[in-house]
Amino acid sequence: MVEENKEVRQRRQFFRYEHPAPIRYRFAKKVETAKYNVSPYFKGLGVDFSGNGAAFRATKPLPINTLVFLEMLFPFSHDPMMVTAEVVRRDEEEFRGKKISKIMVKYLVVDEEALNKLIGFVISRGKNTS
């Protein structure tokens, strides 16, 4: 039974849902041990979402390992899904004639009920990239 749940979890990680969701984000910059400065909110545009992370377009080129706080809106809820995530990759690209960053994050802290709704939503509409 444990192996089955592990396999399901691994499969879920590879399902992605491409959705141009508006997001708000802020990031934390470490200033000393256990102390961070938190930025004001910025607007971004979600690109794709999965059960373990997301990608979004942003005008700020966030460094790898940056902590990010995201508020994301989805059709299955009136309230934004709020997550704490870590930047794991960044690609530079052009979008509508402007240089922007495509930021890929992995979720670190997320409400389990909200995550389960997102996973169900992604699986019902997404595609498997494995």
PDB file of C-alpha atoms in Angstrom:
ATOM      1  CA  MET A   1       0.000   0.000   0.000  1.00  0.00           C
ATOM      2  CA  VAL A   2       2.834   2.418   0.818  1.00  0.00           C
ATOM      3  CA  GLU A   3       4.526   1.655  -2.507  1.00  0.00           C
ATOM      4  CA  GLU A   4       1.288   2.335  -4.379  1.00  0.00           C
ATOM      5  CA  ASN A   5       0.911   5.745  -2.702  1.00  0.00           C
ATOM      6  CA  LYS A   6       4.557   6.537  -3.451  1.00  0.00           C
ATOM      7  CA  GLU A   7       4.038   5.626  -7.125  1.00  0.00           C
ATOM      8  CA  VAL A   8       0.901   7.780  -7.339  1.00  0.00           C
ATOM      9  CA  ARG A   9       2.766  10.696  -5.751  1.00  0.00           C
ATOM     10  CA  GLN A  10       5.638  10.327  -8.236  1.00  0.00           C
ATOM     11  CA  ARG A  11       3.216  10.254 -11.185  1.00  0.00           C
ATOM     12  CA  ARG A  12       1.444  13.343  -9.882  1.00  0.00           C
ATOM     13  CA  GLN A  13       4.713  15.271  -9.841  1.00  0.00           C
ATOM     14  CA  PHE A  14       4.992  14.991 -13.622  1.00  0.00           C
ATOM     15  CA  PHE A  15       1.489  16.164 -14.528  1.00  0.00           C
ATOM     16  CA  ARG A  16       1.507  19.785 -15.606  1.00  0.00           C
ATOM     17  CA  TYR A  17      -1.297  22.147 -16.377  1.00  0.00           C
ATOM     18  CA  GLU A  18      -0.577  25.085 -18.657  1.00  0.00           C
ATOM     19  CA  HIS A  19      -2.685  27.950 -17.375  1.00  0.00           C
ATOM     20  CA  PRO A  20      -2.106  31.710 -17.715  1.00  0.00           C
ATOM     21  CA  ALA A  21      -3.033  32.401 -14.079  1.00  0.00           C
ATOM     22  CA  PRO A  22      -2.397  35.834 -12.621  1.00  0.00           C
ATOM     23  CA  ILE A  23      -0.112  35.586  -9.626  1.00  0.00           C
ATOM     24  CA  ARG A  24       1.289  37.905  -7.005  1.00  0.00           C
ATOM     25  CA  TYR A  25       4.680  37.178  -5.559  1.00  0.00           C
ATOM     26  CA  ARG A  26       7.206  38.545  -3.138  1.00  0.00           C
ATOM     27  CA  PHE A  27      10.636  37.244  -2.331  1.00  0.00           C
ATOM     28  CA  ALA A  28      12.888  37.062   0.695  1.00  0.00           C
ATOM     29  CA  LYS A  29      16.513  38.110   0.604  1.00  0.00           C
ATOM     30  CA  LYS A  30      18.765  36.768   3.342  1.00  0.00           C
ATOM     31  CA  VAL A  31      20.587  39.574   5.176  1.00  0.00           C
ATOM     32  CA  GLU A  32      22.157  37.488   7.953  1.00  0.00           C
ATOM     33  CA  THR A  33      21.640  34.156   9.688  1.00  0.00           C
ATOM     34  CA  ALA A  34      17.891  33.611  10.161  1.00  0.00           C
ATOM     35  CA  LYS A  35      17.065  37.191   9.037  1.00  0.00           C
ATOM     36  CA  TYR A  36      15.449  38.116   5.736  1.00  0.00           C
ATOM     37  CA  ASN A  37      14.194  41.257   4.046  1.00  0.00           C
ATOM     38  CA  VAL A  38      10.887  40.677   2.274  1.00  0.00           C
ATOM     39  CA  SER A  39      10.086  42.574  -0.918  1.00  0.00           C
ATOM     40  CA  PRO A  40       6.779  44.237  -1.720  1.00  0.00           C
ATOM     41  CA  TYR A  41       4.382  42.289  -3.950  1.00  0.00           C
ATOM     42  CA  PHE A  42       4.983  42.055  -7.688  1.00  0.00           C
ATOM     43  CA  LYS A  43       2.671  40.762 -10.400  1.00  0.00           C
ATOM     44  CA  GLY A  44       3.518  37.783 -12.564  1.00  0.00           C
ATOM     45  CA  LEU A  45       1.831  35.415 -14.957  1.00  0.00           C
ATOM     46  CA  GLY A  46       1.628  31.701 -14.275  1.00  0.00           C
ATOM     47  CA  VAL A  47       2.802  29.461 -17.101  1.00  0.00           C
ATOM     48  CA  ASP A  48       2.277  25.944 -15.796  1.00  0.00           C
ATOM     49  CA  PHE A  49       1.503  24.219 -12.538  1.00  0.00           C
ATOM     50  CA  SER A  50       1.981  20.778 -11.031  1.00  0.00           C
ATOM     51  CA  GLY A  51       1.588  19.126  -7.667  1.00  0.00           C
ATOM     52  CA  ASN A  52       5.137  19.949  -6.631  1.00  0.00           C
ATOM     53  CA  GLY A  53       5.925  23.253  -8.325  1.00  0.00           C
ATOM     54  CA  ALA A  54       5.102  25.967 -10.801  1.00  0.00           C
ATOM     55  CA  ALA A  55       6.586  28.151 -13.507  1.00  0.00           C
ATOM     56  CA  PHE A  56       5.743  31.815 -13.945  1.00  0.00           C
ATOM     57  CA  ARG A  57       6.881  34.829 -15.909  1.00  0.00           C
ATOM     58  CA  ALA A  58       8.305  37.736 -13.947  1.00  0.00           C
ATOM     59  CA  THR A  59      10.119  40.979 -14.633  1.00  0.00           C
ATOM     60  CA  LYS A  60      12.450  40.356 -11.673  1.00  0.00           C
ATOM     61  CA  PRO A  61      15.309  37.901 -12.416  1.00  0.00           C
ATOM     62  CA  LEU A  62      15.227  35.966  -9.135  1.00  0.00           C
ATOM     63  CA  PRO A  63      18.394  34.000  -8.284  1.00  0.00           C
ATOM     64  CA  ILE A  64      18.350  30.227  -7.746  1.00  0.00           C
ATOM     65  CA  ASN A  65      17.510  29.250  -4.117  1.00  0.00           C
ATOM     66  CA  THR A  66      15.528  32.451  -3.508  1.00  0.00           C
ATOM     67  CA  LEU A  67      12.512  31.989  -1.233  1.00  0.00           C
ATOM     68  CA  VAL A  68       9.306  33.157  -2.914  1.00  0.00           C
ATOM     69  CA  PHE A  69       5.808  33.653  -1.514  1.00  0.00           C
ATOM     70  CA  LEU A  70       3.141  33.123  -4.193  1.00  0.00           C
ATOM     71  CA  GLU A  71      -0.578  33.880  -4.357  1.00  0.00           C
ATOM     72  CA  MET A  72      -2.138  32.029  -7.308  1.00  0.00           C
ATOM     73  CA  LEU A  73      -5.747  32.100  -8.540  1.00  0.00           C
ATOM     74  CA  PHE A  74      -7.356  29.000 -10.032  1.00  0.00           C
ATOM     75  CA  PRO A  75     -10.845  28.313 -11.395  1.00  0.00           C
ATOM     76  CA  PHE A  76     -11.576  25.781  -8.617  1.00  0.00           C
ATOM     77  CA  SER A  77     -11.439  28.375  -5.789  1.00  0.00           C
ATOM     78  CA  HIS A  78     -12.428  31.969  -5.079  1.00  0.00           C
ATOM     79  CA  ASP A  79      -9.506  32.328  -2.681  1.00  0.00           C
ATOM     80  CA  PRO A  80      -5.899  32.450  -3.845  1.00  0.00           C
ATOM     81  CA  MET A  81      -3.702  29.446  -3.160  1.00  0.00           C
ATOM     82  CA  MET A  82      -0.759  30.651  -1.088  1.00  0.00           C
ATOM     83  CA  VAL A  83       2.552  28.817  -1.117  1.00  0.00           C
ATOM     84  CA  THR A  84       6.110  29.304  -0.003  1.00  0.00           C
ATOM     85  CA  ALA A  85       8.462  28.063  -2.695  1.00  0.00           C
ATOM     86  CA  GLU A  86      12.110  28.028  -3.711  1.00  0.00           C
ATOM     87  CA  VAL A  87      13.489  29.084  -7.085  1.00  0.00           C
ATOM     88  CA  VAL A  88      15.083  26.020  -8.696  1.00  0.00           C
ATOM     89  CA  ARG A  89      15.628  27.336 -12.230  1.00  0.00           C
ATOM     90  CA  ARG A  90      15.396  30.525 -14.248  1.00  0.00           C
ATOM     91  CA  ASP A  91      15.357  31.024 -18.002  1.00  0.00           C
ATOM     92  CA  GLU A  92      15.517  34.363 -19.747  1.00  0.00           C
ATOM     93  CA  GLU A  93      13.065  34.814 -22.610  1.00  0.00           C
ATOM     94  CA  GLU A  94      11.230  37.438 -24.591  1.00  0.00           C
ATOM     95  CA  PHE A  95       7.509  37.857 -24.010  1.00  0.00           C
ATOM     96  CA  ARG A  96       5.439  40.421 -25.909  1.00  0.00           C
ATOM     97  CA  GLY A  97       8.602  42.231 -26.942  1.00  0.00           C
ATOM     98  CA  LYS A  98      10.069  42.507 -23.426  1.00  0.00           C
ATOM     99  CA  LYS A  99      12.889  40.605 -21.715  1.00  0.00           C
ATOM    100  CA  ILE A 100      11.517  38.626 -18.816  1.00  0.00           C
ATOM    101  CA  SER A 101      12.440  35.698 -16.603  1.00  0.00           C
ATOM    102  CA  LYS A 102      10.652  32.380 -16.567  1.00  0.00           C
ATOM    103  CA  ILE A 103      10.973  31.307 -12.939  1.00  0.00           C
ATOM    104  CA  MET A 104      10.566  27.654 -11.954  1.00  0.00           C
ATOM    105  CA  VAL A 105       9.856  26.951  -8.290  1.00  0.00           C
ATOM    106  CA  LYS A 106       9.271  23.936  -6.091  1.00  0.00           C
ATOM    107  CA  TYR A 107       6.702  24.191  -3.313  1.00  0.00           C
ATOM    108  CA  LEU A 108       8.086  24.123   0.227  1.00  0.00           C
ATOM    109  CA  VAL A 109       5.032  25.060   2.313  1.00  0.00           C
ATOM    110  CA  VAL A 110       1.470  24.703   1.060  1.00  0.00           C
ATOM    111  CA  ASP A 111      -1.902  23.931   2.617  1.00  0.00           C
ATOM    112  CA  GLU A 112      -2.530  20.210   2.078  1.00  0.00           C
ATOM    113  CA  GLU A 113      -6.224  20.632   1.230  1.00  0.00           C
ATOM    114  CA  ALA A 114      -5.451  23.330  -1.355  1.00  0.00           C
ATOM    115  CA  LEU A 115      -2.658  21.192  -2.814  1.00  0.00           C
ATOM    116  CA  ASN A 116      -4.980  18.192  -3.152  1.00  0.00           C
ATOM    117  CA  LYS A 117      -7.491  20.372  -5.039  1.00  0.00           C
ATOM    118  CA  LEU A 118      -4.717  21.617  -7.315  1.00  0.00           C
ATOM    119  CA  ILE A 119      -3.457  18.078  -7.965  1.00  0.00           C
ATOM    120  CA  GLY A 120      -6.957  16.870  -8.848  1.00  0.00           C
ATOM    121  CA  PHE A 121      -7.453  19.876 -11.114  1.00  0.00           C
ATOM    122  CA  VAL A 122      -4.075  19.389 -12.828  1.00  0.00           C
ATOM    123  CA  ILE A 123      -4.587  15.661 -13.375  1.00  0.00           C
ATOM    124  CA  SER A 124      -8.075  16.185 -14.812  1.00  0.00           C
ATOM    125  CA  ARG A 125      -6.843  18.798 -17.303  1.00  0.00           C
ATOM    126  CA  GLY A 126      -3.092  18.370 -17.546  1.00  0.00           C
ATOM    127  CA  LYS A 127      -0.703  16.266 -19.496  1.00  0.00           C
ATOM    128  CA  ASN A 128       1.930  13.845 -18.334  1.00  0.00           C
ATOM    129  CA  THR A 129       5.441  15.052 -19.187  1.00  0.00           C
ATOM    130  CA  SER A 130       7.313  11.952 -18.032  1.00  0.00           C
TER     131      SER A 130
END
